[in-house]
Tab-separated table of C-alpha atoms in Angstrom:
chain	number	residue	atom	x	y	z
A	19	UNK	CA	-12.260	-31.597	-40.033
A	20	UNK	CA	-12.644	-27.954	-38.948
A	21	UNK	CA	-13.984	-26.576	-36.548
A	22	UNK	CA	-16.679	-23.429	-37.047
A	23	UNK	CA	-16.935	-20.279	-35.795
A	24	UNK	CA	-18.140	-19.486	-32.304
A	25	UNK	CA	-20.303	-16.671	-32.004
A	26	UNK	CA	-20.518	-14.415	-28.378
A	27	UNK	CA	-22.814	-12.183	-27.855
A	28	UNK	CA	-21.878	-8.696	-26.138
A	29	UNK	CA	-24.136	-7.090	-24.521
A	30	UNK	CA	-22.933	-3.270	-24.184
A	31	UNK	CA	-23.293	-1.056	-21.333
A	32	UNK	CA	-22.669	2.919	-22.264
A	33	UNK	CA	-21.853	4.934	-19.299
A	34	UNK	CA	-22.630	8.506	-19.758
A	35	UNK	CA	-23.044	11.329	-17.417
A	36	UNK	CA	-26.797	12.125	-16.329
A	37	UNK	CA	-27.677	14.757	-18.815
A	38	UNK	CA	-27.096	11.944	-21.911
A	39	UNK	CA	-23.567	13.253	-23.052
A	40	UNK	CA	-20.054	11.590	-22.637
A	41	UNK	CA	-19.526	7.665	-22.797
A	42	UNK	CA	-18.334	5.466	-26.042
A	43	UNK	CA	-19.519	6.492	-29.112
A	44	UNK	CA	-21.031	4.062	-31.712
A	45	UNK	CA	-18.608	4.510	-34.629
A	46	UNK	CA	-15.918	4.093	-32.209
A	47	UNK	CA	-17.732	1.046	-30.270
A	48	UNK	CA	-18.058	-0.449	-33.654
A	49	UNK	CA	-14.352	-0.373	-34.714
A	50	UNK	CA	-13.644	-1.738	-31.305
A	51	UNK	CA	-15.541	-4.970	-31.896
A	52	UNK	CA	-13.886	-5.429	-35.348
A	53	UNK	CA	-10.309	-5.408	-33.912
A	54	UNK	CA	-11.714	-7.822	-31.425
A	55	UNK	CA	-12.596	-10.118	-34.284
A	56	UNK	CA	-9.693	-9.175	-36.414
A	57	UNK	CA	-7.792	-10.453	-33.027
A	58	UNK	CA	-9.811	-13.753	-32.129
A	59	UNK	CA	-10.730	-14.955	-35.285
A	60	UNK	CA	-8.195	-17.310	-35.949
A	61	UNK	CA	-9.457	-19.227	-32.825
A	62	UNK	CA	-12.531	-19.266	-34.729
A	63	UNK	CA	-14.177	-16.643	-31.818
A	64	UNK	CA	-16.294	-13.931	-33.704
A	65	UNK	CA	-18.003	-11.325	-31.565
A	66	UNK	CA	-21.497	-9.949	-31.974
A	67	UNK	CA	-23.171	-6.646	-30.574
A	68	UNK	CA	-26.492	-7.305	-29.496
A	69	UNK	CA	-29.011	-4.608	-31.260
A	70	UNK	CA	-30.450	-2.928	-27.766
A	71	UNK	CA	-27.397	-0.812	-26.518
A	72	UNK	CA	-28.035	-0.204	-22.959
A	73	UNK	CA	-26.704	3.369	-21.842
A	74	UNK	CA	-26.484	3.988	-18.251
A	75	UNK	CA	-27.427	8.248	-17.674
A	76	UNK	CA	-25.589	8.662	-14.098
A	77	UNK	CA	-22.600	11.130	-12.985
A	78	UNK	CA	-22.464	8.855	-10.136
A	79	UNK	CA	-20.879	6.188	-12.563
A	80	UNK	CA	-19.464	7.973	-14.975
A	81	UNK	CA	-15.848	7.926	-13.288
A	82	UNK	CA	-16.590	4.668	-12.218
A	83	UNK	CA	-15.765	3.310	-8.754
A	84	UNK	CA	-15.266	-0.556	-8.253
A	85	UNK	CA	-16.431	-0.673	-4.674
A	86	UNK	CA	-19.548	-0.033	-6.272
A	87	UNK	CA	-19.790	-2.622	-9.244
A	88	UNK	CA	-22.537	-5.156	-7.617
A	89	UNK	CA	-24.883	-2.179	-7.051
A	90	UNK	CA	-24.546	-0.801	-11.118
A	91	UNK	CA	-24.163	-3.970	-12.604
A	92	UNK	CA	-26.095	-6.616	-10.976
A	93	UNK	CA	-29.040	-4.995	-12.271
A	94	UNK	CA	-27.768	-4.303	-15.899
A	95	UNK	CA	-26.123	-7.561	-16.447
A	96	UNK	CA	-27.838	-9.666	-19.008
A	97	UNK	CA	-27.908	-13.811	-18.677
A	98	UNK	CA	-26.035	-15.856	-21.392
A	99	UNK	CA	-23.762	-13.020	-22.923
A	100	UNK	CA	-20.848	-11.324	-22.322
A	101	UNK	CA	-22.234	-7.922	-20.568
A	102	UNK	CA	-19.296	-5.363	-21.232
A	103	UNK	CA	-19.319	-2.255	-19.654
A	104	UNK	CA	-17.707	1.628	-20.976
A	105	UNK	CA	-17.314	3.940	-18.323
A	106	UNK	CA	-15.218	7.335	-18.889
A	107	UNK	CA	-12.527	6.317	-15.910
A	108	UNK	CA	-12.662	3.083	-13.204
A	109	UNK	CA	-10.707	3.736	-9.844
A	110	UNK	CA	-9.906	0.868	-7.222
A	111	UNK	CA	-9.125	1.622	-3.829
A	112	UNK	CA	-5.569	2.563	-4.864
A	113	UNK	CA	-5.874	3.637	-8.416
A	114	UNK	CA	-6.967	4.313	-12.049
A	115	UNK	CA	-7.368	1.628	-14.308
A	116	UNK	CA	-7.830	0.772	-17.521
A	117	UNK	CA	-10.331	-2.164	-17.455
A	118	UNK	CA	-10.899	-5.797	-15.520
A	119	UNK	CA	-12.911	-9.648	-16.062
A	120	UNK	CA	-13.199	-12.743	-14.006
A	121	UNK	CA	-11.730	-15.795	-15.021
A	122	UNK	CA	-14.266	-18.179	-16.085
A	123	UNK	CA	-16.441	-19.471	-13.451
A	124	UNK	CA	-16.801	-15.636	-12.456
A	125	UNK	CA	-19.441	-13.410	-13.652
A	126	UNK	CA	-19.501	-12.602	-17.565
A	127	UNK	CA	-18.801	-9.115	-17.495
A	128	UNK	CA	-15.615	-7.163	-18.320
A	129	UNK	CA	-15.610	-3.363	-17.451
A	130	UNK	CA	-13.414	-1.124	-19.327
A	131	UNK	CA	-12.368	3.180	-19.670
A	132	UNK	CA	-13.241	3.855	-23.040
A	133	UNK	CA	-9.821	5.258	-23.264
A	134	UNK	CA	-8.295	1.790	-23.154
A	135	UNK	CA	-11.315	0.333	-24.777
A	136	UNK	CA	-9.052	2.450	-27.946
A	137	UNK	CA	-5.933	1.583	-27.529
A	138	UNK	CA	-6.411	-1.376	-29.400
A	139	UNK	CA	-4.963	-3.846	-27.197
A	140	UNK	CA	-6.525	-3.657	-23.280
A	141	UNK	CA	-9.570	-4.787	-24.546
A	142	UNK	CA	-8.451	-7.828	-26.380
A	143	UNK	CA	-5.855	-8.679	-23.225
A	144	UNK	CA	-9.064	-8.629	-21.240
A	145	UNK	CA	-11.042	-11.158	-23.338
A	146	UNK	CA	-8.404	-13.332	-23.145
A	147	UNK	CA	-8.815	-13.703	-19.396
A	148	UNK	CA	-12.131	-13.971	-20.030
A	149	UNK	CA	-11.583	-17.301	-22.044
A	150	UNK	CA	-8.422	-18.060	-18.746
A	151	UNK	CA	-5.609	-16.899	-20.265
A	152	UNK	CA	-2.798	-15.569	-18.076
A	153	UNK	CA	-0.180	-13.342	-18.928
A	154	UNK	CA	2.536	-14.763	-21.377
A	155	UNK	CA	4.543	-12.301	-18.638
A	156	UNK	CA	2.993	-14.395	-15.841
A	157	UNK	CA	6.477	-14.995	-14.568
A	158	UNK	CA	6.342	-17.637	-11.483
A	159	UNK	CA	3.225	-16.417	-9.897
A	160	UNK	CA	1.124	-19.169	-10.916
A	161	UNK	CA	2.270	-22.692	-11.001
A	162	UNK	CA	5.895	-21.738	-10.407
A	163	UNK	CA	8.542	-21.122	-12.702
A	164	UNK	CA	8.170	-22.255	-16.074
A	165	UNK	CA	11.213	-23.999	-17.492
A	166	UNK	CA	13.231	-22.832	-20.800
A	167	UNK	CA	12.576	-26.726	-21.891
A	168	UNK	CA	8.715	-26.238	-21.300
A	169	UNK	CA	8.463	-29.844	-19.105
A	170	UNK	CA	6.377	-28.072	-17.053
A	171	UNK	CA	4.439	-25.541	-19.498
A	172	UNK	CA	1.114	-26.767	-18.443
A	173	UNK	CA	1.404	-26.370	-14.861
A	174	UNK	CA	3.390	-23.230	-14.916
A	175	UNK	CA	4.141	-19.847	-16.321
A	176	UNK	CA	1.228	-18.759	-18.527
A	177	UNK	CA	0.064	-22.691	-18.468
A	178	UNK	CA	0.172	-22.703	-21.967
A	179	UNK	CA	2.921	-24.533	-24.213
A	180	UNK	CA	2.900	-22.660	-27.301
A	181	UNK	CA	4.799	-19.436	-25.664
A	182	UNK	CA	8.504	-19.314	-24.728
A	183	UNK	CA	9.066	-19.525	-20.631
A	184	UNK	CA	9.564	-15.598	-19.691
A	185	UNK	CA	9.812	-15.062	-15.862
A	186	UNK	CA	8.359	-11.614	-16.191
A	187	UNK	CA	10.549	-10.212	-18.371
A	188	UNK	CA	8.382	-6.699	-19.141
A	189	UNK	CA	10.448	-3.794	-18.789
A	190	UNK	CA	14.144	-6.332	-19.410
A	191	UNK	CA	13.497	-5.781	-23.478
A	192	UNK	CA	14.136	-3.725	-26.123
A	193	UNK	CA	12.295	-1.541	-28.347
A	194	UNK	CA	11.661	-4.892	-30.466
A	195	UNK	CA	11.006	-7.320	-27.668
A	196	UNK	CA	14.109	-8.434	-27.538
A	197	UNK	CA	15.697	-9.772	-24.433
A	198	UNK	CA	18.898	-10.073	-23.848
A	199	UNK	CA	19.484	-10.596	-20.913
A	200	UNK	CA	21.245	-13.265	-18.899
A	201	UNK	CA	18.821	-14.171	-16.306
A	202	UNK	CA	18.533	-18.830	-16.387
A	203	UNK	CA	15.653	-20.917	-15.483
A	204	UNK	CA	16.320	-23.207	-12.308
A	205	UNK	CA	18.280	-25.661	-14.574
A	206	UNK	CA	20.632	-23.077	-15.496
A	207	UNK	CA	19.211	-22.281	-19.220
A	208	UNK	CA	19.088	-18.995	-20.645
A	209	UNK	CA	15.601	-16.909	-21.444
A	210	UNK	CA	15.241	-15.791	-24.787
């Protein structure tokens, strides 16, 4: 038996500055959306743009500051979808970056730079934590270390079985993704 597709709404949130100009443009916002597909479908997830794009006119939000998310998006946020938010840059307390979510549980709403949005890959990383996924990279920083023999896959690592065990390995590979290294899981075995 198969299983059908899921459809999720999206519910999109154009930041522009307050005269109308800047913020994601449609032809753009459309490709977006079909290398979201192109990336979820074969977990049968298909993503849908609801028709009424909301555009938010305000310089004030345009470079987008996450100290004030509540205030902006509390208001705009839209029950029973994903609610997904383009602003032109988002700065933390510390820095720039390129986009966030909440793991389930937490609000449905993932805020992204349009930059990013581009890129072809932010965007997709941040659905996945959307739907809970960690990292593949997530190293020992949740569950522990996950072992080379996966014993403990579900508990550790990325928590999910169907990846190799990498103890943060970004930045330890080639141009390829190949590591080869000689760091060994805490029964001796070698990453690959």
């Amino acid at each position: 038996k198969t299983r059908g597709i899921r459809d999720f709404p999206l519910k999109v949130h154009i930041v522009r500055k307050s005269d109308g100009t800047g913020g994601m443009n449609l032809f753009d916002l459309k490709g977006i959306v079909e290398n979201l597909n192109a990336r979820f479908i074969n977990a049968n997830i298909r993503f849908i743009i609801l028709d009424n794009i909301h555009y938010i006119d305000s310089d004030e939000s345009y470079d987008f500051d996450t100290e004030y998310e509540e205030r902006l998006c509390e208001k705009s946020d839209e029950s029973n979808v994903i609610n997904i938010y383009f602003f032109n840059s988002i700065h933390t307390e510390t820095e720039n970056i390129c986009g966030y979510t909440y793991f389930p549980k937490g609000k449905d709403r993932i805020l992204m730079t349009n930059s990013c949005a581009l890129n072809g890959s932010t965007l997709p990383n941040e659905f996945g934590h959307y739907f809970m996924l960690y990292h593949t990279i997530q190293g020992s920083s949740v569950g522990g270390e996950e072992l080379i023999d996966q014993s403990n896959c579900m508990s550790a690592g990325d928590k999910v079985c169907d990846t190799p065990a990498d103890p943060n390995l970004s930045g330890k590979v080639d141009e390829d993704c190949n590591y080869n290294g000689e760091m060994t899981d805490k029964n001796g075995m070698r990453y690959a």
